[in-house]
GROMACS .gro file of C-alpha atoms in nm:
model
  270
    1MET     CA    1   0.827  -1.058  -0.934
    2GLY     CA    2   1.153  -1.040  -0.754
    3ASP     CA    3   1.234  -0.803  -0.471
    4ARG     CA    4   1.297  -0.461  -0.618
    5ALA     CA    5   1.274  -0.089  -0.515
    6ASN     CA    6   1.380   0.250  -0.620
    7VAL     CA    7   1.536   0.481  -0.363
    8ILE     CA    8   1.578   0.843  -0.455
    9VAL     CA    9   1.782   1.090  -0.266
   10VAL     CA   10   1.741   1.469  -0.322
   11ARG     CA   11   2.055   1.648  -0.194
   12GLU     CA   12   2.063   2.000  -0.039
   13SER     CA   13   2.150   2.128  -0.389
   14GLY     CA   14   1.824   2.018  -0.521
   15GLU     CA   15   1.992   1.741  -0.741
   16HIS     CA   16   1.853   1.393  -0.716
   17GLU     CA   17   2.018   1.062  -0.724
   18LEU     CA   18   1.846   0.732  -0.804
   19TYR     CA   19   1.933   0.406  -0.638
   20TYR     CA   20   1.820   0.052  -0.704
   21SER     CA   21   1.761  -0.197  -0.420
   22LYS     CA   22   1.708  -0.570  -0.444
   23SER     CA   23   1.561  -0.588  -0.090
   24ALA     CA   24   1.220  -0.427  -0.125
   25VAL     CA   25   1.058  -0.654   0.144
   26ASP     CA   26   1.070  -0.490   0.465
   27ILE     CA   27   1.258  -0.192   0.318
   28ASP     CA   28   1.030   0.030   0.531
   29LEU     CA   29   1.226  -0.094   0.837
   30ASP     CA   30   1.534   0.078   0.702
   31LEU     CA   31   1.364   0.406   0.752
   32LEU     CA   32   1.388   0.355   1.127
   33HIS     CA   33   1.760   0.426   1.119
   34GLY     CA   34   1.683   0.777   1.022
   35PRO     CA   35   1.812   0.999   0.741
   36GLU     CA   36   2.198   0.919   0.788
   37GLY     CA   37   2.109   0.548   0.814
   38LEU     CA   38   1.931   0.566   0.492
   39LEU     CA   39   2.220   0.737   0.322
   40SER     CA   40   2.479   0.485   0.465
   41SER     CA   41   2.291   0.194   0.297
   42LEU     CA   42   2.299   0.325  -0.046
   43SER     CA   43   2.659   0.361  -0.134
   44ARG     CA   44   2.673   0.055  -0.346
   45ALA     CA   45   2.341   0.081  -0.541
   46ARG     CA   46   2.350   0.396  -0.763
   47ARG     CA   47   2.161   0.339  -1.083
   48ASP     CA   48   2.063   0.669  -1.244
   49ASP     CA   49   1.900   0.511  -1.541
   50TRP     CA   50   1.710   0.232  -1.374
   51TRP     CA   51   1.354   0.356  -1.301
   52LEU     CA   52   1.123   0.064  -1.207
   53ASP     CA   53   0.779   0.081  -1.353
   54ASP     CA   54   0.450   0.024  -1.176
   55LEU     CA   55   0.460  -0.356  -1.260
   56MET     CA   56   0.809  -0.412  -1.111
   57ALA     CA   57   0.849  -0.155  -0.832
   58GLU     CA   58   0.762  -0.333  -0.509
   59ALA     CA   59   0.855  -0.038  -0.297
   60GLY     CA   60   0.982   0.320  -0.334
   61ILE     CA   61   1.139   0.574  -0.117
   62LEU     CA   62   1.224   0.931  -0.177
   63ALA     CA   63   1.427   1.142   0.092
   64ASP     CA   64   1.446   1.506  -0.006
   65PHE     CA   65   1.712   1.661   0.208
   66HIS     CA   66   1.660   2.002   0.069
   67HIS     CA   67   1.284   2.032   0.171
   68LYS     CA   68   1.297   1.755   0.445
   69VAL     CA   69   1.019   1.553   0.270
   70LEU     CA   70   1.007   1.175   0.303
   71LEU     CA   71   0.790   0.975   0.060
   72CYS     CA   72   0.736   0.596   0.074
   73PHE     CA   73   0.524   0.304  -0.052
   74VAL     CA   74   0.573  -0.066  -0.002
   75TRP     CA   75   0.388  -0.395  -0.100
   76GLU     CA   76   0.543  -0.601   0.185
   77GLY     CA   77   0.649  -0.469   0.522
   78PRO     CA   78   0.509  -0.374   0.862
   79THR     CA   79   0.367  -0.037   0.722
   80ALA     CA   80   0.161  -0.249   0.483
   81GLU     CA   81   0.010  -0.478   0.762
   82LEU     CA   82  -0.287  -0.366   0.963
   83ARG     CA   83  -0.159  -0.477   1.303
   84TYR     CA   84   0.172  -0.291   1.256
   85ARG     CA   85   0.100   0.003   1.036
   86GLN     CA   86   0.033   0.268   1.290
   87VAL     CA   87   0.323   0.184   1.528
   88ALA     CA   88   0.556   0.151   1.229
   89LEU     CA   89   0.456   0.491   1.088
   90GLU     CA   90   0.500   0.636   1.439
   91LEU     CA   91   0.851   0.488   1.463
   92ILE     CA   92   0.944   0.619   1.121
   93ARG     CA   93   0.828   0.974   1.203
   94ALA     CA   94   1.020   0.964   1.538
   95ALA     CA   95   1.338   0.859   1.355
   96TRP     CA   96   1.296   1.144   1.102
   97PRO     CA   97   1.227   1.448   1.325
   98GLY     CA   98   1.137   1.769   1.142
   99TRP     CA   99   1.054   1.592   0.825
  100GLU     CA  100   0.717   1.571   0.644
  101PHE     CA  101   0.619   1.202   0.575
  102ARG     CA  102   0.379   1.107   0.294
  103TRP     CA  103   0.258   0.774   0.174
  104LEU     CA  104   0.233   0.726  -0.199
  105TYR     CA  105  -0.079   0.546  -0.292
  106ASP     CA  106  -0.007   0.550  -0.670
  107GLY     CA  107   0.331   0.426  -0.621
  108ALA     CA  108   0.611   0.481  -0.878
  109THR     CA  109   0.447   0.742  -1.080
  110GLU     CA  110   0.423   0.968  -0.777
  111LEU     CA  111   0.797   0.940  -0.714
  112ARG     CA  112   0.858   1.093  -1.056
  113GLU     CA  113   0.575   1.355  -1.017
  114TYR     CA  114   0.742   1.487  -0.706
  115LEU     CA  115   1.060   1.533  -0.911
  116GLY     CA  116   0.873   1.708  -1.187
  117LEU     CA  117   0.941   1.407  -1.439
  118ASP     CA  118   0.683   1.249  -1.660
  119PRO     CA  119   0.490   0.988  -1.455
  120GLU     CA  120   0.377   0.805  -1.757
  121PHE     CA  121   0.738   0.693  -1.808
  122VAL     CA  122   0.693   0.419  -1.544
  123ARG     CA  123   0.317   0.359  -1.614
  124ARG     CA  124   0.320  -0.008  -1.750
  125ARG     CA  125   0.035  -0.166  -1.558
  126PRO     CA  126  -0.257  -0.237  -1.803
  127SER     CA  127  -0.554   0.000  -1.754
  128ASP     CA  128  -0.784  -0.312  -1.749
  129PRO     CA  129  -0.742  -0.481  -1.409
  130GLU     CA  130  -0.754  -0.863  -1.359
  131GLU     CA  131  -1.073  -1.014  -1.253
  132PRO     CA  132  -1.073  -1.035  -0.866
  133SER     CA  133  -1.127  -1.376  -0.705
  134PHE     CA  134  -1.315  -1.469  -0.388
  135MET     CA  135  -1.273  -1.747  -0.136
  136GLY     CA  136  -1.534  -1.960   0.034
  137PRO     CA  137  -1.553  -2.035   0.405
  138ASP     CA  138  -1.413  -2.381   0.352
  139ASP     CA  139  -1.119  -2.273   0.124
  140GLU     CA  140  -0.795  -2.438   0.258
  141ASN     CA  141  -0.599  -2.122   0.198
  142LEU     CA  142  -0.832  -1.899   0.397
  143PRO     CA  143  -0.630  -1.926   0.725
  144ASP     CA  144  -0.350  -1.748   0.553
  145LEU     CA  145  -0.555  -1.429   0.507
  146ASP     CA  146  -0.488  -1.279   0.847
  147ASP     CA  147  -0.251  -1.019   0.712
  148TRP     CA  148  -0.272  -1.065   0.332
  149GLY     CA  149  -0.599  -1.041   0.175
  150TYR     CA  150  -0.895  -0.804   0.085
  151VAL     CA  151  -1.241  -0.771   0.216
  152VAL     CA  152  -1.549  -0.654   0.032
  153THR     CA  153  -1.876  -0.557   0.212
  154VAL     CA  154  -2.210  -0.492   0.045
  155GLY     CA  155  -2.453  -0.306   0.249
  156THR     CA  156  -2.460  -0.438   0.616
  157ASP     CA  157  -2.537  -0.811   0.540
  158ARG     CA  158  -2.266  -0.955   0.297
  159VAL     CA  159  -1.900  -1.016   0.332
  160HIS     CA  160  -1.674  -1.148   0.055
  161LEU     CA  161  -1.296  -1.228   0.116
  162GLY     CA  162  -1.023  -1.256  -0.141
  163PRO     CA  163  -0.642  -1.331  -0.160
  164ALA     CA  164  -0.447  -1.017  -0.188
  165ASP     CA  165  -0.332  -0.926  -0.540
  166ILE     CA  166  -0.020  -0.728  -0.488
  167ILE     CA  167  -0.111  -0.481  -0.775
  168ASP     CA  168  -0.477  -0.491  -0.869
  169HIS     CA  169  -0.744  -0.398  -0.609
  170PRO     CA  170  -1.098  -0.513  -0.643
  171VAL     CA  171  -1.242  -0.157  -0.666
  172GLN     CA  172  -1.048  -0.110  -1.004
  173TYR     CA  173  -1.289  -0.362  -1.173
  174GLY     CA  174  -1.582  -0.099  -1.165
  175PRO     CA  175  -1.953  -0.195  -1.155
  176ALA     CA  176  -1.888  -0.532  -1.311
  177LEU     CA  177  -1.759  -0.617  -0.962
  178LEU     CA  178  -2.115  -0.639  -0.849
  179ASP     CA  179  -2.191  -0.929  -1.087
  180LEU     CA  180  -1.897  -1.117  -0.970
  181LEU     CA  181  -2.019  -1.064  -0.616
  182ALA     CA  182  -2.372  -1.182  -0.688
  183VAL     CA  183  -2.239  -1.538  -0.736
  184ALA     CA  184  -1.933  -1.519  -0.499
  185PRO     CA  185  -1.922  -1.713  -0.172
  186THR     CA  186  -2.014  -1.515   0.136
  187HIS     CA  187  -1.896  -1.515   0.491
  188GLY     CA  188  -2.018  -1.396   0.835
  189ALA     CA  189  -1.876  -1.081   0.981
  190SER     CA  190  -1.503  -1.073   0.922
  191ARG     CA  191  -1.259  -1.011   1.202
  192ARG     CA  192  -0.953  -1.081   0.987
  193TRP     CA  193  -0.669  -0.828   0.945
  194ALA     CA  194  -0.703  -0.741   0.583
  195THR     CA  195  -0.467  -0.526   0.382
  196SER     CA  196  -0.729  -0.363   0.160
  197GLY     CA  197  -1.100  -0.337   0.126
  198VAL     CA  198  -1.407  -0.203  -0.044
  199HIS     CA  199  -1.765  -0.115   0.088
  200LEU     CA  200  -2.045  -0.096  -0.155
  201ASP     CA  201  -2.393   0.042  -0.091
  202PRO     CA  202  -2.582  -0.027  -0.416
  203ALA     CA  203  -2.897   0.149  -0.294
  204ARG     CA  204  -2.713   0.485  -0.263
  205ARG     CA  205  -2.470   0.406  -0.548
  206PHE     CA  206  -2.180   0.479  -0.292
  207LEU     CA  207  -1.848   0.304  -0.247
  208GLY     CA  208  -1.560   0.360  -0.011
  209TRP     CA  209  -1.222   0.183  -0.046
  210TRP     CA  210  -0.877   0.177   0.131
  211THR     CA  211  -0.542   0.012   0.099
  212LEU     CA  212  -0.240  -0.018   0.311
  213GLY     CA  213  -0.017  -0.052   0.004
  214ASN     CA  214  -0.029   0.124  -0.318
  215VAL     CA  215  -0.260   0.079  -0.623
  216PRO     CA  216  -0.150   0.190  -0.976
  217ARG     CA  217  -0.399   0.452  -1.111
  218ALA     CA  218  -0.547   0.479  -0.757
  219TYR     CA  219  -0.687   0.825  -0.833
  220GLU     CA  220  -0.869   0.701  -1.146
  221VAL     CA  221  -1.109   0.494  -0.953
  222PRO     CA  222  -1.408   0.754  -0.974
  223ALA     CA  223  -1.390   0.742  -1.336
  224ARG     CA  224  -1.438   0.356  -1.337
  225TRP     CA  225  -1.757   0.388  -1.138
  226PRO     CA  226  -1.979   0.654  -1.344
  227GLY     CA  227  -2.278   0.756  -1.153
  228TRP     CA  228  -2.140   0.645  -0.823
  229THR     CA  229  -2.008   0.848  -0.536
  230ALA     CA  230  -1.658   0.702  -0.471
  231GLU     CA  231  -1.465   0.788  -0.149
  232PHE     CA  232  -1.086   0.695  -0.120
  233TRP     CA  233  -1.025   0.640   0.255
  234GLN     CA  234  -0.647   0.585   0.191
  235ASP     CA  235  -0.525   0.365   0.493
  236ASP     CA  236  -0.831   0.439   0.705
  237TRP     CA  237  -0.964   0.094   0.753
  238GLN     CA  238  -1.180   0.213   1.044
  239ALA     CA  239  -1.403   0.395   0.790
  240HIS     CA  240  -1.495   0.064   0.638
  241VAL     CA  241  -1.571  -0.069   0.988
  242ARG     CA  242  -1.821   0.221   1.046
  243ALA     CA  243  -1.964   0.212   0.686
  244SER     CA  244  -2.028  -0.155   0.707
  245GLY     CA  245  -2.197  -0.135   1.051
  246GLY     CA  246  -1.909  -0.356   1.199
  247LEU     CA  247  -1.962  -0.635   0.932
  248PHE     CA  248  -1.592  -0.589   0.888
  249SER     CA  249  -1.439  -0.536   1.232
  250PRO     CA  250  -1.079  -0.674   1.268
  251ALA     CA  251  -0.983  -0.847   1.593
  252PRO     CA  252  -0.808  -0.595   1.835
  253PHE     CA  253  -0.444  -0.595   1.895
  254ASP     CA  254  -0.202  -0.460   2.153
  255PRO     CA  255  -0.016  -0.170   2.022
  256ASP     CA  256   0.276  -0.233   2.252
  257GLU     CA  257   0.313  -0.588   2.141
  258ALA     CA  258   0.292  -0.474   1.785
  259ARG     CA  259   0.574  -0.214   1.846
  260ALA     CA  260   0.790  -0.479   2.009
  261GLU     CA  261   0.740  -0.714   1.705
  262VAL     CA  262   0.831  -0.441   1.459
  263LEU     CA  263   1.156  -0.367   1.654
  264GLU     CA  264   1.231  -0.737   1.662
  265ARG     CA  265   1.190  -0.754   1.279
  266LEU     CA  266   1.429  -0.457   1.254
  267ARG     CA  267   1.694  -0.650   1.446
  268GLU     CA  268   1.638  -0.944   1.236
  269ARG     CA  269   1.675  -0.730   0.925
  270ARG     CA  270   2.009  -0.603   1.037
   0.00000   0.00000   0.00000
């Protein structure tokens, strides 16, 4: 896929500048240098005609110096990892005092919407998602899921785990997901640090879902589940814990250790 991001700066005049980055992985760490640090990193990357679409944009940042608004999404970086997200967001907000910070769950399209531009210009992801896959308890790749996978719970007695697709989310598959889950391998209660998840309650025709990244067409999910009540929990994975009765319950972690690890990653990125 490469390692690409768009960065947009809106100047005090209201005019915007578009930049292209080949360093999307961990680009959220660059925000810890604050507004001036972000500006100093952009002098060599001006690309006013290079809008990445929702297939190619692995991250996006918009810093509006006129209204003091900061927008961001990433596929890979501490803000997209369950252990580090909260402390990473706290560090970003501390580095941008007086700014409003927003996460973009629909990614590249929302960058253009903010600027009053046509979001469909960067809409390239097919409307039909790829079929999600699920992994059995004995799958040799399962240990790699600690920070990079999705969890699906059904009621309070079934857990399914899958490898993370960096674009498609299993909730996008619609009610046909239930047919896949009927034959998918199951697990006991999951304590893994997933990056996205879905909880399904077929008896109530209710679903809740969340993600730490971005999902193209995120706000179209209710239309994919006609007759169901669909709640988007955004990054609130704890809502999944509650809805599943603890069936999904990530292992605890030390926030101080997480903060120290994020700062160490920042030093390494420098």
